[in-house]
Every structure is written in C-alpha cells, then in structure tokens.
XYZ file of C-alpha atoms in Angstrom:
574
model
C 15.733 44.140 -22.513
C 18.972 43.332 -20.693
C 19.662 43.910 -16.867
C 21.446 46.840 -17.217
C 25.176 46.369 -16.874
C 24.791 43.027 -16.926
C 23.101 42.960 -12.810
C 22.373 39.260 -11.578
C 20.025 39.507 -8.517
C 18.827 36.256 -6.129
C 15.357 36.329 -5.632
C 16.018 34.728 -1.712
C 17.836 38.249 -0.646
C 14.087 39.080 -0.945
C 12.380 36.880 1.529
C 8.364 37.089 1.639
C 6.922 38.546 4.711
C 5.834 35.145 6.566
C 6.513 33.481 9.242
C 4.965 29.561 8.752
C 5.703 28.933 12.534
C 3.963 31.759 13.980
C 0.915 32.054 11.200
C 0.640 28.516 10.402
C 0.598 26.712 13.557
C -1.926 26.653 16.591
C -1.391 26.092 19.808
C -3.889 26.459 21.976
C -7.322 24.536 21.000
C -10.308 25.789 21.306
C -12.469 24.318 24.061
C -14.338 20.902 24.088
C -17.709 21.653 22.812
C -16.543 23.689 19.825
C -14.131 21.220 18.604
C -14.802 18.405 15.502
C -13.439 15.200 16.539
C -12.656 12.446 13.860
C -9.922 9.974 14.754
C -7.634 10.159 11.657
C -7.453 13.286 9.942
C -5.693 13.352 6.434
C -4.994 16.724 4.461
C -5.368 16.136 0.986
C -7.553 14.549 -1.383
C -4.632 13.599 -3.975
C -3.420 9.468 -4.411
C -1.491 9.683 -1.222
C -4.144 10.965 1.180
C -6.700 8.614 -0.476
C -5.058 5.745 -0.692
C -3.982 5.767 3.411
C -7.927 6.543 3.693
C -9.027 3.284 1.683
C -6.084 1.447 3.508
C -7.009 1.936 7.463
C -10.890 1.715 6.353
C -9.586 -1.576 4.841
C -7.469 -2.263 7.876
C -10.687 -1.048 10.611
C -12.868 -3.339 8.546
C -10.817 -6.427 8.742
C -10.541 -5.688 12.607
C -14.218 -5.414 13.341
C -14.496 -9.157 12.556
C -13.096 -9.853 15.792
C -14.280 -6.890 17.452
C -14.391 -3.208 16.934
C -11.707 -2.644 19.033
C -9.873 0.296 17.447
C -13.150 1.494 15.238
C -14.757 2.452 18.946
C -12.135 4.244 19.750
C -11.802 6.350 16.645
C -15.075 7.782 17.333
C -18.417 8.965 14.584
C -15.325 10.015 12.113
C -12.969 7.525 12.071
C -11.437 8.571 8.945
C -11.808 12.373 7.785
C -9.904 13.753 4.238
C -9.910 17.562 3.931
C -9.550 18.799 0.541
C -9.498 22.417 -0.273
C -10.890 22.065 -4.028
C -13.887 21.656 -4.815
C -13.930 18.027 -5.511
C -10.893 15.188 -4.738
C -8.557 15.299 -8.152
C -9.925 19.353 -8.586
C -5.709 20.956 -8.151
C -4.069 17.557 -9.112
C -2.433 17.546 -12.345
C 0.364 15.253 -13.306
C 1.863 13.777 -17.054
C 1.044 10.646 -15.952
C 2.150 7.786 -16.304
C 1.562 5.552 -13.334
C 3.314 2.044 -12.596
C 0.834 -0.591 -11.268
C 2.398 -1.579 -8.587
C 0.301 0.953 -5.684
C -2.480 0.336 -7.180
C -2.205 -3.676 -7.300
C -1.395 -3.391 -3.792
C -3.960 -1.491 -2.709
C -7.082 -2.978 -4.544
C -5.497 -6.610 -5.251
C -8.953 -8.344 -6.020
C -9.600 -5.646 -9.064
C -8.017 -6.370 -12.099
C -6.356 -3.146 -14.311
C -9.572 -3.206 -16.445
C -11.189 -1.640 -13.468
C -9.026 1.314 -12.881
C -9.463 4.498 -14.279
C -6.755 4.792 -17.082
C -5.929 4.824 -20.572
C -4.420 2.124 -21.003
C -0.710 0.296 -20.833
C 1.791 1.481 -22.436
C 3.405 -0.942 -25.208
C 6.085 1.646 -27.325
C 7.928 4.172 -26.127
C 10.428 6.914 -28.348
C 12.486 9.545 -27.267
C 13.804 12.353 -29.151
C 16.871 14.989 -29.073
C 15.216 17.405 -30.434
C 17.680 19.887 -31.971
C 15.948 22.550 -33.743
C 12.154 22.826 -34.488
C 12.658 21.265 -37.177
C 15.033 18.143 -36.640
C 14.674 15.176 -33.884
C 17.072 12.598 -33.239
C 15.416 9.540 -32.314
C 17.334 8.009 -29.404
C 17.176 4.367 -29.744
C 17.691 1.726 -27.808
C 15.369 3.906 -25.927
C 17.251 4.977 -22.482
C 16.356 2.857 -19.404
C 14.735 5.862 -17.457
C 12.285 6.595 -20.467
C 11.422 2.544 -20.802
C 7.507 2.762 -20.072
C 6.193 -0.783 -20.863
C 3.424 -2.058 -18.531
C 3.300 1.513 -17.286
C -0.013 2.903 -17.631
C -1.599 6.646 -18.844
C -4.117 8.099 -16.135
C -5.365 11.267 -15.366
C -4.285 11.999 -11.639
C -7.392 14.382 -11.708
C -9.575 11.296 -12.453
C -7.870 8.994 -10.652
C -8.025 11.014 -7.246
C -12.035 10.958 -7.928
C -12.091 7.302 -8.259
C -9.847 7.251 -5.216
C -12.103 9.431 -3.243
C -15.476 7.198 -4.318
C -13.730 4.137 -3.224
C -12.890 5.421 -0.099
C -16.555 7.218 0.731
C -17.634 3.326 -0.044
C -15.738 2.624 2.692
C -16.670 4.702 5.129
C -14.596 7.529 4.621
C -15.773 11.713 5.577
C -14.526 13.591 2.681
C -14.431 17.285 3.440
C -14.526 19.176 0.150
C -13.435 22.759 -0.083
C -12.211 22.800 2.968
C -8.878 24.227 3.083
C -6.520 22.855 6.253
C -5.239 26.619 7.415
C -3.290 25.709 10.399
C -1.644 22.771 12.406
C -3.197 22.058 15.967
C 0.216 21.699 17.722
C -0.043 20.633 21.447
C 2.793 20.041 24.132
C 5.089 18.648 20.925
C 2.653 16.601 19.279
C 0.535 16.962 16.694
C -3.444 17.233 17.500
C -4.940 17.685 13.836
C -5.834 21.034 12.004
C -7.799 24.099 12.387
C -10.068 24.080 9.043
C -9.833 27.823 7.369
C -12.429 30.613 7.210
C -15.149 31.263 4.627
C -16.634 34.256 3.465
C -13.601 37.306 4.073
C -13.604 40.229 1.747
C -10.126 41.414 0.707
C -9.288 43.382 3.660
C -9.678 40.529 6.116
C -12.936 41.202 7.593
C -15.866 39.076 7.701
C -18.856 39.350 4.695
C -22.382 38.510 5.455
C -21.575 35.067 4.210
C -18.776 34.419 6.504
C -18.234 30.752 8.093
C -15.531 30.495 11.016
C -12.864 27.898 10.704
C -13.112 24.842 13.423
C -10.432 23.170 15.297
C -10.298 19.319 13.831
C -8.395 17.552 16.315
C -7.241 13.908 15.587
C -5.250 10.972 16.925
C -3.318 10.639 13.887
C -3.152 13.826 11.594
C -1.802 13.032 7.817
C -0.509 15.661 5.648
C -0.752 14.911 2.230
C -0.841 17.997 0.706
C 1.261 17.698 -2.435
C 3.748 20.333 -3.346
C 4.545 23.606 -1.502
C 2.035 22.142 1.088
C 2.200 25.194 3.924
C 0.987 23.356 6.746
C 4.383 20.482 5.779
C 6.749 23.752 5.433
C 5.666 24.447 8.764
C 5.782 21.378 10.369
C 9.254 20.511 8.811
C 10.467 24.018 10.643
C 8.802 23.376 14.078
C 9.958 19.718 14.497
C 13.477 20.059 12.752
C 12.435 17.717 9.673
C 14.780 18.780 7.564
C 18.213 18.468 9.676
C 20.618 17.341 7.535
C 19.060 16.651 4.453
C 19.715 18.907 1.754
C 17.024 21.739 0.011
C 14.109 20.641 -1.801
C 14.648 22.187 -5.380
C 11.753 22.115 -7.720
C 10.437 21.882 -11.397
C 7.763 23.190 -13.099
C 5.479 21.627 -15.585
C 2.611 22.888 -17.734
C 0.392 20.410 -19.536
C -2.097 20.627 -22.306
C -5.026 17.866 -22.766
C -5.547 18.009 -27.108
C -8.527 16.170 -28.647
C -6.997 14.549 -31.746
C -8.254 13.367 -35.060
C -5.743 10.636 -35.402
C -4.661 8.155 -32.217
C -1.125 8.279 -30.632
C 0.347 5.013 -31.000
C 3.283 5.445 -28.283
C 4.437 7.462 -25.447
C 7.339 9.821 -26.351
C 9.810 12.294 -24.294
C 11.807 14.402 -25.399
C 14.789 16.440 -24.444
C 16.692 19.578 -25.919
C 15.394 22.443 -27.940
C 13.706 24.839 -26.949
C 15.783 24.366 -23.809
C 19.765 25.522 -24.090
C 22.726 23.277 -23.525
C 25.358 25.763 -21.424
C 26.026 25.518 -17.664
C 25.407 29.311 -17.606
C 21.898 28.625 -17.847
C 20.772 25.874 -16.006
C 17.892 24.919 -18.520
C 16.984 21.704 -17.374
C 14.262 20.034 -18.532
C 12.146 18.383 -21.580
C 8.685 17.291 -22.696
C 6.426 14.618 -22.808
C 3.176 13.291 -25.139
C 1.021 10.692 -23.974
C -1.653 8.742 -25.312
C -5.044 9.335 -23.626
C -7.325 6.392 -25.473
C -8.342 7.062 -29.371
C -8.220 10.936 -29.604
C -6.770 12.825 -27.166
C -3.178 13.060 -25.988
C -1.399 14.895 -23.207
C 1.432 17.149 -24.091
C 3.703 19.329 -21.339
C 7.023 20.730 -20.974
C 8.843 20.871 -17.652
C 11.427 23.554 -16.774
C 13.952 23.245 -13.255
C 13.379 26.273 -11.923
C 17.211 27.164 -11.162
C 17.483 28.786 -14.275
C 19.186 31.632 -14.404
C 17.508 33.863 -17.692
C 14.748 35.521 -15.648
C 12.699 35.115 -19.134
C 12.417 31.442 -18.993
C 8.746 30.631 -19.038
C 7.593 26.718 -18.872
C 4.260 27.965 -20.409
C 5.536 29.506 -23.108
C 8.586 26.919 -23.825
C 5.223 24.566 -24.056
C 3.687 27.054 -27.286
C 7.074 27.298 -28.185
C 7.420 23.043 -28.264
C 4.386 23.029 -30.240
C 5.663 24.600 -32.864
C 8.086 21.953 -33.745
C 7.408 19.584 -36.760
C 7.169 16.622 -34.738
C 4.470 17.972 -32.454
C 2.580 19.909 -34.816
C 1.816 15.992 -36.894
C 0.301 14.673 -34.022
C -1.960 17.855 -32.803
C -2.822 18.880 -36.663
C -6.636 19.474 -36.826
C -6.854 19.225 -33.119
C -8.757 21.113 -29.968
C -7.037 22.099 -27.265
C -9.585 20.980 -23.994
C -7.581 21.071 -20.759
C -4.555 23.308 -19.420
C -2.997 23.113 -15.872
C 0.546 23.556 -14.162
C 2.159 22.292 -11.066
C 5.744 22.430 -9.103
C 6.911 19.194 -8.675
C 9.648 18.315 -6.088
C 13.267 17.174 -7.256
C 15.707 17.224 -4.564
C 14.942 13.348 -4.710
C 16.643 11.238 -2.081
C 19.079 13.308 0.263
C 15.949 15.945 0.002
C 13.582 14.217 1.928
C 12.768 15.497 5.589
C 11.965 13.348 7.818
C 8.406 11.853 7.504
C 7.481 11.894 10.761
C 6.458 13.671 14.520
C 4.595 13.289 17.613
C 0.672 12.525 16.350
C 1.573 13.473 12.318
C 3.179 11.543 9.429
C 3.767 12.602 5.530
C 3.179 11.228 2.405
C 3.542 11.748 -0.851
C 4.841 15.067 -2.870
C 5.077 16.892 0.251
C 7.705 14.622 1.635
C 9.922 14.608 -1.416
C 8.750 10.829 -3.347
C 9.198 11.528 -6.642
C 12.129 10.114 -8.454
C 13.190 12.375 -11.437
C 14.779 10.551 -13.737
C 12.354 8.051 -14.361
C 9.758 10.223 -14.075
C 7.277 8.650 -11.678
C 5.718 9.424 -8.152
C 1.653 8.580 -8.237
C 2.872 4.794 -7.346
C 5.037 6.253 -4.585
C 2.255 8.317 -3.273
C -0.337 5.382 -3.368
C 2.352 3.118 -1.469
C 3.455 5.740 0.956
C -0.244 6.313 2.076
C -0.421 2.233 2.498
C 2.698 2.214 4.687
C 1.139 5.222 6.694
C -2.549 4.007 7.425
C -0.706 0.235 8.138
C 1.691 2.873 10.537
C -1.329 4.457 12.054
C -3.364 1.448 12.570
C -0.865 -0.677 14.561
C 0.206 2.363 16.815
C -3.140 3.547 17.476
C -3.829 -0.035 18.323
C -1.152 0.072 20.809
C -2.305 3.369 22.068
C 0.646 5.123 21.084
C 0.950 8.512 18.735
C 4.570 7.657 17.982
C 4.777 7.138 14.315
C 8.406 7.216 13.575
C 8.504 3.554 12.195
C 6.808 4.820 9.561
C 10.398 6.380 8.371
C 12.005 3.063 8.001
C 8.704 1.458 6.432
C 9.359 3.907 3.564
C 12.959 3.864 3.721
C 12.796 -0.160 3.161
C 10.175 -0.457 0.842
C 10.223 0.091 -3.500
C 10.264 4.449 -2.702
C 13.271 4.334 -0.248
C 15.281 1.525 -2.228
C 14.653 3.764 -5.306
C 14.967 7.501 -4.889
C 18.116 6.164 -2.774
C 19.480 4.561 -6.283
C 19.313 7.398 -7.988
C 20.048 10.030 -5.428
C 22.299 12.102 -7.514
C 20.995 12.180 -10.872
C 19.403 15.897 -10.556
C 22.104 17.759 -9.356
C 25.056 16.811 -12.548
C 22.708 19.018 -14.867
C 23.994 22.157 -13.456
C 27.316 21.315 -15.358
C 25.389 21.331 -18.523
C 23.601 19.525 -20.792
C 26.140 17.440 -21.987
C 28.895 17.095 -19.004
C 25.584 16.367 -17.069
C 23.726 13.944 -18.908
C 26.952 11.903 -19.184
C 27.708 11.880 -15.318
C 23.937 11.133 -14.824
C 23.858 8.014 -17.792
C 26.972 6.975 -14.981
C 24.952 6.618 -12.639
C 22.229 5.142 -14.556
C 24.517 2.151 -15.337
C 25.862 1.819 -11.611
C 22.303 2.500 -10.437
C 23.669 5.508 -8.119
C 27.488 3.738 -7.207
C 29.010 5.916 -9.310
C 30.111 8.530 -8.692
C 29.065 8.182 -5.232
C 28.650 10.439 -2.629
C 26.278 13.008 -1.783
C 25.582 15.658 -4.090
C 24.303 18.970 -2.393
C 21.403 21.268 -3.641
C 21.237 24.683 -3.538
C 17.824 26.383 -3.122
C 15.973 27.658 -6.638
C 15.625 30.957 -5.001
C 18.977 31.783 -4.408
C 20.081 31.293 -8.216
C 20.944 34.569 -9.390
C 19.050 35.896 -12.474
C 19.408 38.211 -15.108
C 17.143 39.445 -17.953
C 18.107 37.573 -20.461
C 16.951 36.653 -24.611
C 15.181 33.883 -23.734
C 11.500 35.397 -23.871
C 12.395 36.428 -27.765
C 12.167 32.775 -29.059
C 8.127 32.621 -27.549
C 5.398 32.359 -30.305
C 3.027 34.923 -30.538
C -0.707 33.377 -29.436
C -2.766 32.570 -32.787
C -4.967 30.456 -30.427
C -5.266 28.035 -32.549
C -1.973 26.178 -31.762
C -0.353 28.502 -29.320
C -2.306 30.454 -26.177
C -1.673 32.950 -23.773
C -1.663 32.598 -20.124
C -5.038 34.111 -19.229
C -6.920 32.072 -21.717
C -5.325 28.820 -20.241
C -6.466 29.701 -16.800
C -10.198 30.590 -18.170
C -10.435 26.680 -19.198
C -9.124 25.209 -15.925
C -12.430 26.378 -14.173
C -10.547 28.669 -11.579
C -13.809 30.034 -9.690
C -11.538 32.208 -7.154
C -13.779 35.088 -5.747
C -12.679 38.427 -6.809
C -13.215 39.466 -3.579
C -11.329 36.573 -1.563
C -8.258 37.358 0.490
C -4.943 37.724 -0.935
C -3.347 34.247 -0.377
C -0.475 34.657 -1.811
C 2.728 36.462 -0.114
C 5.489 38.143 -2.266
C 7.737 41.240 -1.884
C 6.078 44.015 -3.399
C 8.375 46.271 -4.739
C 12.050 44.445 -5.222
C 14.554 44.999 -8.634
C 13.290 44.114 -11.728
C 15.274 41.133 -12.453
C 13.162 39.590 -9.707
C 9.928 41.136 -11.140
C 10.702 39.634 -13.833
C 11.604 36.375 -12.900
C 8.069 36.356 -11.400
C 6.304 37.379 -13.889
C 7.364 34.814 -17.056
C 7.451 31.962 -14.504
C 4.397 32.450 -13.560
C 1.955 30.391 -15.639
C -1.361 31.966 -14.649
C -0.405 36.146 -15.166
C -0.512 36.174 -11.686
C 2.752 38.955 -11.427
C 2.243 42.065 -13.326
C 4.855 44.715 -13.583
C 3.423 48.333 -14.328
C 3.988 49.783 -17.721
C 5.464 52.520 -16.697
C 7.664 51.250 -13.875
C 11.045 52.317 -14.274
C 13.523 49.955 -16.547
C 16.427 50.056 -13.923
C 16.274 49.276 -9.880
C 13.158 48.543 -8.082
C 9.915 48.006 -9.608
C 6.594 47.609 -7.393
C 4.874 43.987 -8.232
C 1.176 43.445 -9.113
C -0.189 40.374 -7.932
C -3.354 39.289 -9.227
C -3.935 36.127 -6.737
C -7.287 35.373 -8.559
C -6.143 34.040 -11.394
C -3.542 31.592 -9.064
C -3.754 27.951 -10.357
C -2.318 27.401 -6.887
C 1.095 25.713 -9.052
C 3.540 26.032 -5.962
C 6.158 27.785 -8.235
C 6.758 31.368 -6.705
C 7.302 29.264 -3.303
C 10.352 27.621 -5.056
C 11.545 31.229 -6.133
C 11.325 33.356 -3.969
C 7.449 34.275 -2.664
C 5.290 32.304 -0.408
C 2.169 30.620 -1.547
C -0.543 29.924 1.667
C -3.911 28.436 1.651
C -6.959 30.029 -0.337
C -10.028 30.113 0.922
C -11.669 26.400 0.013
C -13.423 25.786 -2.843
C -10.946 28.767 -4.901
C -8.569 27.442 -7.205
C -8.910 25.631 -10.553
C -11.479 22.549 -11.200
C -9.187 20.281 -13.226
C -11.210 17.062 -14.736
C -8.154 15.725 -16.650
C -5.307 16.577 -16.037
C-alpha cells in the first residue's frame, strides 16, 4: 500500500503529550527523615556509570591512606548506582567491539586475559554487498573498519563484571530501581527521586505497592545510555544543548547464533538490503563478530531518517540473513539471543554540554559514540574515569561545580576524536555514493576537509511515505528468519501486564505515521487496527509490555519514560 496520492507526513507535527520539565524534574525534596542519603549517586549500571563507580572507589581508597578525609564526608553510601533492570548489563546491548584502551586505564594491573571478552581481533573483511547473492570484498580494508587489537565483548557481560568489580569496592548497587525524576534545587542538581513499585494500569496503587524515595547526592551522575529521560530533561532545564546541533539516531538489532563452525574474522558490511538514492536516506549496514569457537553476533543498523515508513531494522536483519554470505556462516546454527537499541549519531557538534550545578554526563547519553569507526564502550569507560577524577577533586574542594569536566573530555582520546570526524554522518543524506565519497574525504583529511560544520536535522521531522520497502521482508520460517514477538519472548522481557503505560505516543495521527511506528518498532509494540481506515487518521495500539525499552520511537516521534524497575528485557549477551 501507497500513501494515497503520494502524502509525505513528519512524524514531529505530532508531538507526544509530555512535558520532561514539568513531569521529570522535582523540586521540592521531601523532608530530612524520609530522604536516602549516599554521597555520589550514578544512574545507570552500563560501562560508563560503572566505570566512574570503580574509579572514585579507587580514588576514596587511595585517599584513606592519609586520612579519610573525603570518605567521611560522603557518608554510609559513598557511592550508590541505580539501575532499573534487573541486574547491571540486563538493557545493554551493543555489536561490540571494544578498544582496550578504557579498560587498560581503568584496571592497569589486570592483564586482557582477565577481562570478560572474546578475544582480539586479528582479520577483518568488509563487503559491498550488492544483491543477496553477490559481495564485493573491499580490500585494502577501509581505515574505519580496521579492527586489529580491538576486542569482541558482550556489553551485557561486561557491565556485570563491571558491576562485581565495583561492589568489591565498596560500591551500593541498586537493582531495579528505575531513577524517575531529577531532584533539582535552587539551580543545582541534588540527586534523584527513585520511581514507584507496584501501580496497576490506571495509576493507582496495588496491594504490593512501594513509594519512590528522594536520593539526594553531592554529585548526581547520569549515565543512562540512549533516550535517557532524566538527560532529555536536564539538557532542557539547564540549556545543554545551546548551540549544538540535534542528536539524530540509529537503530540496531542484533542476533547472538550458536555455530557449528568458528568465525575466523570480523566482517561489516554495507549495501543491499539497504538502497543507494538520496530520496531515501537508507543509511546503514551490518556487522558479524566472532564470539569464541561457536557463536557469532550478527546485526543490521538502520539511521532512522529514512523516509519509506516501511523500513524495518528487524526485518532488514531476516532479510540480511538470507544472503549467501551469511547463510555459510549460520548454516546448521541456533539462534540464542535477540535485542535492539538506538544508538546516538549526531557525533561531535551533537553533544550538549556535559555538565550543571551538582550533575555531570557520561557516556551514550551525552552523545560519545563516533560513527564511522564504530566504537563508544571505550568512550564510555573513559568518560566515567574523567567524571569520578571530576567529582573527587571538586568534592574535595567542597565545591559542586563540575564544569571542568567539559574540557577533561573535550581534551582527552573522545573529544580529539568525535571532533575529527565531526561530519562524517551527515554527507549520507546525499546518497550512497555522493556520500560515501565526501565522507572517504574526510577520512583522508581526518575531518579538514571539507570543513565546516555540518547541521542535523531531527529524525522526526523527516517526512515519510508508505513506501515498497516492507515487500522485500522474508516471511518467518523460524528457522533462519523470526518475527518480532518471538524475538522479544527470548530476551526475558518480564514486564507486568498490569504495569503502567510508560511509553507516550499520539494515539490517533495519519497512517503514514502509524506506520512508521509500527515497522520501526522492533518489539510489535505499535499495532494499527485491521479495520482502521486506509486513508487519514488511524488510532495507534500500543502494547508497552512487550517494549525492549530500544529508545527508537523517542528518535521518531513518541516519547519513551521510565518503566517501573525490574520491567524490561534480561539480556545475558548481547
């Protein structure tokens, strides 16, 4: 189906009903005796709220040698993480392929052996892939796609690891606990009120329910990863992102395969099933990674500026799979693990500013994760180093200002970076070709030229049609290729059928937008009646318990907030 005469419709005329300043943000605390105090609080249990936990635990310990000077004054909790999943790593998902160097930092007296990957990387390929049938090996292989000494994790696992180093330490991790509101007092940042437990749908308390506490802090971290809603609303009530340009997003959906025969090398790939014209703004390709002897990791990520409301980055994945070159390596294979996740790729000149009064940000949420290369779990890792080193000396002081923190970023491998290849996203919206040669420019001239600053333009205000794009998908034989619901059943999403809606969209808006909603979406969390009408507006269905809390519908046009903790999926490899 077409949109009828040809109708393009922006999904950001049709704004979700939420207001992050007004819902997300508390200002009055509650009194004294009903408070929790800890002295740094740090929202997220991903690499970048972990690693500034293990960091300032590292930093109090080496302190207390000459006395427990700042320790004292931190209080019982010195360090507190609050994670809504169930467990640290349980809604982190990434490719991944992780460069040393946070990790050497970090932990310099343990040696690689001791971390919990698969291994370095020693071969690399990379494939145009121009029909299912026909790859181009692309050799020498480009710089950004050069992997050697890189190694394969699972950001799942590795966020565990993370998490039991830090607990060693001395850390409070506060699992399913979901951070539902920033404690905002006379400009500065006093930590987070912790959300409720135990609503029914309608709002109103069960006979299990728990209240949410205030958690006030000297130093409150937000780490939250992408579409965090408590970093939306800080960037609006402190003015984060004055001139810096949009974030703009991607989406990526991974597999995990148990194979009968090991991958040898790490390849990408780029091309089919994605299509080359401007018009529409397919940008994107695959990856498959070695995960030890017999099991690999295999995802597809899709820009989500497109402009063929059909585009789906789950079922481009089914779609990829069909191709001769992946169907070699996952012949006689299981499928074990599924996930998705937004990731952020405004890159440089989309960064807010990382700081306020009492708060700093690190990691996805502020933007560190430089797209070409493909790479942001060493960012994260260094950017919560710079922070808890931030923290430590300004709490030291007796201060809450952390603004040097900025600079510390800006000067370090993640500024010097992201800043060389500021404007390596934005040429693809020429096309395939125009863009990838503007983009191998800048490659060359690492970011000189062409200079300038490239702008973004939101993902939800690309117009989109209904387009042919969904006519290319597989049908399921789940064998090779899945649907959506049976994906989310092996991610171990436990969301209550009962729990509060936590997701905000526009309930009835044109169909194009429906649409739109509906393929991106790789959960089936947007449903459009079958008997809604094929022209004009169409009311939405949104079944927010099977949300794999992704970020995407943020991106395009909805608003995701926080679910109740504990809800969500329980990734273990991804």
């Amino acid at each position: 189906m077409a949109s009828p005469n040809g109708r393009v419709v922006a999904p950001a005329q049709f704004p979700p009903p939420v207001d992050p300043q007004q819902e997300f943000i508390k200002r009055e605390l509650d009194d004294e005796e009903e408070r929790i105090e800890v002295g740094v609080a740090i929202v997220g249990g991903g690499p970048a709220g972990l690693a500034c936990a293990n960091k300032l635990l590292q930093l109090l310990a080496d302190e207390r040698v000459g006395g427990p000077d700042v320790m004292e004054r931190l209080g019982e909790v010195p360090v507190a993480v609050v994670e809504k999943g169930k467990v640290c790593g349980a809604h982190n998902l990434s490719g991944a392929m992780m460069r040393p160097s946070g990790l050497q930092e970090l932990f310099p007296d343990l040696e690689p052996k001791d971390w919990p990957t698969y291994g370095q990387v020693d071969k690399d390929s990379v494939y145009w892939m121009l029909s299912p049938n026909r790859a181009l090996p692309l050799k020498p292989t480009p710089p950004p796609f050069r992997n050697h000494g890189n190694y394969v994790v699972s950001v799942a696992e590795l966020s565990r690891w993370l998490a039991e180093k830090a607990e060693e330490a001395g850390a409070y991790i506060l699992t399913e606990t979901a951070a539902a509101q920033l404690l905002v007092e006379d400009g500065a940042v006093r930590g987070i009120r912790s959300g409720d437990k135990g609503r029914g749908k309608d709002g109103n308390p069960l006979g299990n329910f728990e209240p949410g506490a205030d958690v006030t802090a000297q130093a409150t971290v937000l780490a939250e990863g992408t579409w965090g809603h408590l970093t939306g609303a800080a960037i609006r009530e402190f003015d984060l992102a004055e001139n810096r340009e949009p974030q703009v997003w991607a989406l990526g959906v991974k597999e995990v395969w148990k194979v009968p025969r090991k991958l040898d090398r790490v390849i990408h790939t780029l091309g089919w099933p994605l299509r080359y014209g401007a018009q529409h703004k397919e940008f994107g390709g695959s990856w498959i990674y070695p995960m030890g002897e017999d099991r690999v990791s295999i995802g597809f990520v899709v820009g989500l500026d497109y402009t063929d409301a059909t585009v789906s980055a789950h079922d481009l994945l089914q779609q990829f799979k069909t191709s001769k070159l992946v169907r070699r390596i996952l012949e006689g294979g299981e499928r074990v693990a599924w996930g998705a996740k937004a990731i952020p790729e405004g890159g440089y000149w989309a960064m807010p500013k990382l700081s306020a009064p009492g708060m700093v940000i690190a990691g996805d949420g502020g933007g560190m994760v430089n797209v070409p290369v493909l790479k942001g779990i060493h960012y994260a890792i260094h950017a919560g180093i710079l922070a808890a080193e931030e923290i430590f000396a300004k709490l030291k002081a007796g201060s809450n200002d952390f603004s040097r923190y900025e600079q510390a970023v800006e000067d370090s491998l993640i500024g010097k970076e992201l800043y060389q290849s500021r404007n390596m996203k934005q040429p693809f919206g020429k096309g395939f070709f125009v863009g990838g040669a503007i983009t191998n420019a800048m490659v060359v001239s690492k970011g000189r030229f062409p200079g300038g600053r490239w702008s973004n333009h939101r993902d939800a205000e690309a117009p989109v049609h209904i387009g042919d794009k969904k006519d290319g998908y597989p049908k399921p034989d789940g064998k090779y290729t899945f649907d959506k619901l049976s994906s989310v059943y092996i991610t171990g999403n436990a969301t209550r059928d009962d729990a509060p809606n936590h997701i905000r969209v526009r309930e009835n808006v044109p169909r194009e937008v429906a649409e739109a909603w509906a393929w991106m979406c790789p959960a089936g969390v947007y449903e459009i009646p079958e008997d809604a009408p094929e022209e004009g507006n169409v009311d939405v269905i949104v079944n927010y318990t099977n949300c794999v809390q992704c970020g995407a519908i943020t991106a395009k046009g909805g608003r995701l907030t926080t679910p109740e903790g504990g809800d969500g999926p329980l990734y273990q490899v991804t």
